[in-house]
Amino acid sequence: MIEFYQGTQDSVIKRLCKTISSFDKSWLQKCTPAPENKINQLNEIVANHGYFLPKVYIDYLKVLGENDGGLLENEYDGFMEPNIDTIIDLFLDTDFDAIDYLNQGLFLFSYHWTESHCFFRLKMGDDNPLVTDYNNHYFAENFEKYLFQKAFILFKEKFEHKSSVGTSIITCDKLLKQYSFPCSICGGTSEEQMAFVLWLVKSLGLDEKPTWFSDNLNYCCYNEHYALHINLYNSILIVFTCDSIALKNKVDSILKSIFDKVAS
C-alpha cells in the first residue's frame, strides 16, 4: 500500500518526493528547482522587513520552486501560482499588496487571480508555519501538512471511480441539527463540523484512522482501494475515490440516505 512518509522537519521535501513518486513515477521529472540567486533574492526581500523564510519553504524552493509538477496549483480551481518568479514579481510590484501583508507577518507563497491567495503566518523561529488564507484565517496546521494534503489530492485522482458532495453553510447547519450535533453558530464551528465528520466516516463503514497530515479542516483516510478527503474550509466538502464500482455505489447510497433527510 502507498505510504505517506512521516518524519523529521528537515526531511519534509525528501519524504514528499518519495511519497508522490511511489504512485506517480513521472511527477518528479516535471519539477524544476528554483535557482539559488532567486531564493536569496526572495529571502532578502523578506529580511528587509524583519522576517526570514521558513526552512521547510526554502527546502521546497530548492527542489520544486520553479515548477512543482502541479502540486500546489490544484488548490481551489487549479489555477494557483506558487512558482518563485511569480512570487518575487508580486513583491516587487508596487501596485500589489504583498509587502503590506508581509508587514502584518503574512508571507504570500501562492497567488490566485481572484485574490484567494495562500500565506504563511510568520513567527521568529517557526520553520514550519501555519498556512492561512487572505483573511488570515486558519487554512492548514503547517506547511508540511499542507504539502502532504496536496499530495493526497494527486493520489486520490489515481482511482477510477469518484463521488463528491458539497454543502452550503445552511445545509451544514441543517445536517448538524438533524443528527443532533452541537451547532453553536450557523453551520457549526470547525470543531462541531469535525465531530459530524467522524460520525459520518464511521457511518460509511470506513475503518481507517485519519492520516497524520489531517488537521482541523482536513480529514483524510485511505487504503489500497480508496481515498477519502473531507474539507471544512467553507463548509463540508466530501470527495471519495475508489477502484470498485460496488464500493462507490455503497458509499453513494449511504451518503444519499444521510443527506436526503436534510433535503426532505
Tab-separated table of C-alpha atoms in Angstrom, residues 14-260:
chain	number	residue	atom	x	y	z
A	14	LYS	CA	12.620	14.274	0.603
A	15	ARG	CA	9.659	12.390	2.109
A	16	LEU	CA	7.184	14.300	-0.047
A	17	CYS	CA	9.045	13.419	-3.251
A	18	LYS	CA	9.377	9.789	-2.191
A	19	THR	CA	5.650	9.621	-1.437
A	20	ILE	CA	4.412	11.139	-4.704
A	21	SER	CA	6.929	9.211	-6.801
A	22	SER	CA	5.589	5.956	-5.345
A	23	PHE	CA	2.238	6.475	-7.132
A	24	ASP	CA	3.335	8.800	-9.965
A	25	LYS	CA	6.712	7.819	-11.395
A	26	SER	CA	6.776	10.747	-13.827
A	27	TRP	CA	5.919	13.534	-11.348
A	28	LEU	CA	9.458	14.436	-10.299
A	29	GLN	CA	10.504	14.738	-13.937
A	30	LYS	CA	8.075	17.657	-14.287
A	31	CYS	CA	9.564	19.521	-11.324
A	32	THR	CA	12.169	22.268	-11.507
A	33	PRO	CA	14.103	23.759	-8.578
A	34	ALA	CA	14.379	27.497	-8.034
A	35	PRO	CA	17.828	28.968	-8.783
A	36	GLU	CA	19.830	29.864	-5.687
A	37	ASN	CA	20.045	33.529	-6.666
A	38	LYS	CA	16.239	33.792	-6.760
A	39	ILE	CA	15.894	32.116	-3.367
A	40	ASN	CA	18.452	34.584	-1.992
A	41	GLN	CA	16.591	37.492	-3.599
A	42	LEU	CA	13.289	36.436	-2.023
A	43	ASN	CA	14.930	35.877	1.347
A	44	GLU	CA	16.491	39.337	1.182
A	45	ILE	CA	13.116	40.951	0.430
A	46	VAL	CA	11.606	39.255	3.483
A	47	ALA	CA	14.641	40.019	5.694
A	48	ASN	CA	14.364	43.724	4.851
A	49	HIS	CA	11.021	43.664	6.646
A	50	GLY	CA	12.267	41.856	9.734
A	51	TYR	CA	11.371	38.269	8.821
A	52	PHE	CA	13.039	35.183	7.370
A	53	LEU	CA	11.807	32.485	5.022
A	54	PRO	CA	10.833	29.284	6.910
A	55	LYS	CA	13.256	26.406	6.390
A	56	VAL	CA	10.617	23.986	5.105
A	57	TYR	CA	9.675	26.551	2.447
A	58	ILE	CA	13.318	27.079	1.471
A	59	ASP	CA	13.689	23.303	1.111
A	60	TYR	CA	10.575	23.327	-1.094
A	61	LEU	CA	12.055	26.066	-3.283
A	62	LYS	CA	15.337	24.200	-3.682
A	63	VAL	CA	13.556	21.224	-5.247
A	64	LEU	CA	10.178	22.494	-6.510
A	65	GLY	CA	10.375	26.296	-6.507
A	66	GLU	CA	10.175	26.939	-10.244
A	67	ASN	CA	7.777	24.107	-11.067
A	68	ASP	CA	6.255	21.715	-8.509
A	69	GLY	CA	4.571	19.461	-11.047
A	70	GLY	CA	1.096	20.807	-10.317
A	71	LEU	CA	1.261	20.097	-6.582
A	72	LEU	CA	0.141	23.461	-5.182
A	73	GLU	CA	-1.601	24.643	-8.346
A	74	ASN	CA	-4.538	22.339	-7.587
A	75	GLU	CA	-5.872	24.487	-4.742
A	76	TYR	CA	-9.331	25.929	-5.459
A	77	ASP	CA	-9.844	25.760	-9.257
A	78	GLY	CA	-6.366	24.557	-10.201
A	79	PHE	CA	-5.016	27.993	-11.115
A	80	MET	CA	-2.840	28.838	-8.113
A	81	GLU	CA	0.611	30.227	-8.939
A	82	PRO	CA	3.243	29.210	-6.349
A	83	ASN	CA	6.338	29.466	-8.590
A	84	ILE	CA	9.126	31.695	-7.321
A	85	ASP	CA	9.146	34.013	-10.352
A	86	THR	CA	5.510	34.971	-9.754
A	87	ILE	CA	6.063	35.453	-6.026
A	88	ILE	CA	9.116	37.682	-6.498
A	89	ASP	CA	7.330	39.755	-9.157
A	90	LEU	CA	4.414	40.321	-6.766
A	91	PHE	CA	6.732	41.517	-4.012
A	92	LEU	CA	8.371	43.949	-6.455
A	93	ASP	CA	5.036	45.190	-7.827
A	94	THR	CA	4.222	48.452	-6.037
A	95	ASP	CA	0.591	48.157	-7.151
A	96	PHE	CA	0.225	44.806	-5.385
A	97	ASP	CA	-0.129	44.420	-1.613
A	98	ALA	CA	2.347	41.575	-0.917
A	99	ILE	CA	4.560	43.925	1.138
A	100	ASP	CA	1.561	45.193	3.108
A	101	TYR	CA	0.688	41.599	4.018
A	102	LEU	CA	4.337	40.913	4.916
A	103	ASN	CA	4.373	43.860	7.302
A	104	GLN	CA	1.475	42.130	9.073
A	105	GLY	CA	3.528	38.927	9.372
A	106	LEU	CA	1.860	37.203	6.406
A	107	PHE	CA	4.071	35.885	3.611
A	108	LEU	CA	2.365	35.276	0.254
A	109	PHE	CA	3.608	31.937	-1.126
A	110	SER	CA	0.829	31.045	-3.578
A	111	TYR	CA	-1.066	33.540	-5.729
A	112	HIS	CA	-4.579	33.291	-7.207
A	113	TRP	CA	-6.099	35.748	-9.672
A	114	THR	CA	-9.289	36.030	-7.577
A	115	GLU	CA	-7.214	37.132	-4.542
A	116	SER	CA	-7.753	33.743	-2.871
A	117	HIS	CA	-4.058	33.630	-2.029
A	118	CYS	CA	-2.279	31.393	0.486
A	119	PHE	CA	0.073	32.755	3.148
A	120	PHE	CA	2.413	31.715	5.918
A	121	ARG	CA	1.864	33.266	9.323
A	122	LEU	CA	5.483	34.127	10.050
A	123	LYS	CA	6.903	33.860	13.565
A	124	MET	CA	10.514	34.036	14.681
A	125	GLY	CA	11.959	30.534	14.981
A	126	ASP	CA	8.978	28.820	13.326
A	127	ASP	CA	10.382	26.884	10.360
A	128	ASN	CA	7.121	25.063	9.589
A	129	PRO	CA	4.485	27.801	9.858
A	130	LEU	CA	0.709	27.847	9.894
A	131	VAL	CA	-0.917	28.292	6.468
A	132	THR	CA	-3.659	30.938	6.231
A	133	ASP	CA	-5.999	32.383	3.636
A	134	TYR	CA	-6.073	36.019	2.520
A	135	ASN	CA	-8.089	36.965	5.621
A	136	ASN	CA	-5.505	35.409	7.955
A	137	HIS	CA	-7.890	32.542	8.727
A	138	TYR	CA	-6.568	29.052	9.501
A	139	PHE	CA	-6.122	27.038	6.289
A	140	ALA	CA	-3.740	24.230	7.284
A	141	GLU	CA	-1.922	23.391	10.513
A	142	ASN	CA	1.512	23.886	8.951
A	143	PHE	CA	3.283	23.888	5.598
A	144	GLU	CA	4.367	20.248	5.900
A	145	LYS	CA	0.788	19.052	6.361
A	146	TYR	CA	-0.394	21.350	3.587
A	147	LEU	CA	2.124	19.826	1.149
A	148	PHE	CA	1.049	16.290	2.024
A	149	GLN	CA	-2.634	17.238	1.772
A	150	LYS	CA	-1.933	18.432	-1.778
A	151	ALA	CA	-0.048	15.183	-2.452
A	152	PHE	CA	-3.105	13.296	-1.187
A	153	ILE	CA	-5.247	15.091	-3.773
A	154	LEU	CA	-2.893	13.864	-6.501
A	155	PHE	CA	-3.087	10.354	-5.036
A	156	LYS	CA	-6.877	10.142	-4.854
A	157	GLU	CA	-7.163	11.120	-8.515
A	158	LYS	CA	-5.449	7.828	-9.386
A	159	PHE	CA	-8.616	5.872	-8.557
A	160	GLU	CA	-11.124	5.283	-11.351
A	161	HIS	CA	-14.412	5.992	-9.541
A	162	LYS	CA	-15.292	9.251	-7.793
A	163	SER	CA	-18.115	10.639	-5.675
A	164	SER	CA	-18.359	14.123	-4.190
A	165	VAL	CA	-20.835	16.006	-2.029
A	166	GLY	CA	-20.601	19.671	-1.121
A	167	THR	CA	-22.730	21.580	1.358
A	168	SER	CA	-23.620	25.213	1.862
A	169	ILE	CA	-23.392	26.733	5.327
A	170	ILE	CA	-27.199	26.495	5.573
A	171	THR	CA	-27.210	22.806	4.592
A	172	CYS	CA	-24.407	22.103	7.042
A	173	ASP	CA	-26.428	23.801	9.761
A	174	LYS	CA	-29.384	21.525	8.970
A	175	LEU	CA	-27.149	18.436	8.942
A	176	LEU	CA	-25.718	19.098	12.375
A	177	LYS	CA	-29.142	19.751	13.854
A	178	GLN	CA	-30.792	16.807	12.071
A	179	TYR	CA	-28.244	14.394	13.569
A	180	SER	CA	-28.154	16.073	16.996
A	181	PHE	CA	-24.646	17.516	16.848
A	182	PRO	CA	-23.750	20.758	18.645
A	183	CYS	CA	-24.222	23.804	16.431
A	184	SER	CA	-23.360	26.994	18.282
A	185	ILE	CA	-23.262	29.164	15.132
A	186	CYS	CA	-24.946	28.829	11.738
A	187	GLY	CA	-23.219	25.917	10.006
A	188	GLY	CA	-21.298	24.996	13.132
A	189	THR	CA	-17.705	25.678	14.143
A	190	SER	CA	-14.920	23.598	12.601
A	191	GLU	CA	-14.806	21.530	15.803
A	192	GLU	CA	-18.556	20.870	15.618
A	193	GLN	CA	-18.308	20.009	11.933
A	194	MET	CA	-15.403	17.631	12.608
A	195	ALA	CA	-17.473	15.781	15.217
A	196	PHE	CA	-20.069	15.202	12.485
A	197	VAL	CA	-17.324	14.112	10.054
A	198	LEU	CA	-16.054	11.449	12.478
A	199	TRP	CA	-19.592	10.086	12.786
A	200	LEU	CA	-20.030	10.243	9.004
A	201	VAL	CA	-16.835	8.278	8.308
A	202	LYS	CA	-17.964	5.588	10.738
A	203	SER	CA	-21.385	5.514	9.082
A	204	LEU	CA	-19.714	4.935	5.713
A	205	GLY	CA	-18.073	1.814	7.129
A	206	LEU	CA	-14.547	3.149	6.632
A	207	ASP	CA	-12.376	1.910	9.494
A	208	GLU	CA	-9.037	3.518	8.648
A	209	LYS	CA	-7.813	6.170	11.074
A	210	PRO	CA	-7.176	9.708	9.831
A	211	THR	CA	-3.754	10.235	8.296
A	212	TRP	CA	-1.023	12.028	10.231
A	213	PHE	CA	-1.361	15.057	7.929
A	214	SER	CA	-5.066	15.542	8.691
A	215	ASP	CA	-5.796	18.686	10.711
A	216	ASN	CA	-8.638	20.875	11.991
A	217	LEU	CA	-10.045	21.477	8.494
A	218	ASN	CA	-8.972	18.356	6.610
A	219	TYR	CA	-9.892	14.739	7.292
A	220	CYS	CA	-8.003	12.266	5.099
A	221	CYS	CA	-8.006	8.467	5.198
A	222	TYR	CA	-7.244	5.757	2.664
A	223	ASN	CA	-6.212	2.193	1.946
A	224	GLU	CA	-5.199	0.343	-1.203
A	225	HIS	CA	-8.785	0.527	-2.532
A	226	TYR	CA	-9.993	4.049	-1.765
A	227	ALA	CA	-9.166	7.587	-0.646
A	228	LEU	CA	-11.445	9.924	1.312
A	229	HIS	CA	-10.840	13.660	1.769
A	230	ILE	CA	-13.263	15.855	3.717
A	231	ASN	CA	-12.503	19.572	3.790
A	232	LEU	CA	-14.179	22.030	6.160
A	233	TYR	CA	-12.785	25.349	4.921
A	234	ASN	CA	-16.048	26.838	3.607
A	235	SER	CA	-18.455	24.153	4.780
A	236	ILE	CA	-18.311	20.362	4.383
A	237	LEU	CA	-16.898	19.064	1.090
A	238	ILE	CA	-16.617	15.279	0.716
A	239	VAL	CA	-14.555	13.679	-2.063
A	240	PHE	CA	-14.343	9.886	-2.233
A	241	THR	CA	-12.457	7.914	-4.881
A	242	CYS	CA	-12.050	4.162	-5.207
A	243	ASP	CA	-11.169	1.287	-7.540
A	244	SER	CA	-14.501	-0.545	-7.224
A	245	ILE	CA	-17.860	0.498	-8.640
A	246	ALA	CA	-19.521	-1.644	-5.967
A	247	LEU	CA	-17.777	0.330	-3.207
A	248	LYS	CA	-18.661	3.625	-4.895
A	249	ASN	CA	-22.321	2.604	-5.114
A	250	LYS	CA	-22.331	1.589	-1.448
A	251	VAL	CA	-20.863	4.916	-0.331
A	252	ASP	CA	-23.203	6.853	-2.648
A	253	SER	CA	-26.201	5.048	-1.158
A	254	ILE	CA	-25.170	5.840	2.432
A	255	LEU	CA	-24.433	9.488	1.629
A	256	LYS	CA	-27.785	9.814	-0.129
A	257	SER	CA	-29.650	8.401	2.855
A	258	ILE	CA	-27.871	10.837	5.195
A	259	PHE	CA	-28.325	13.931	3.057
A	260	ASP	CA	-31.861	13.128	1.876
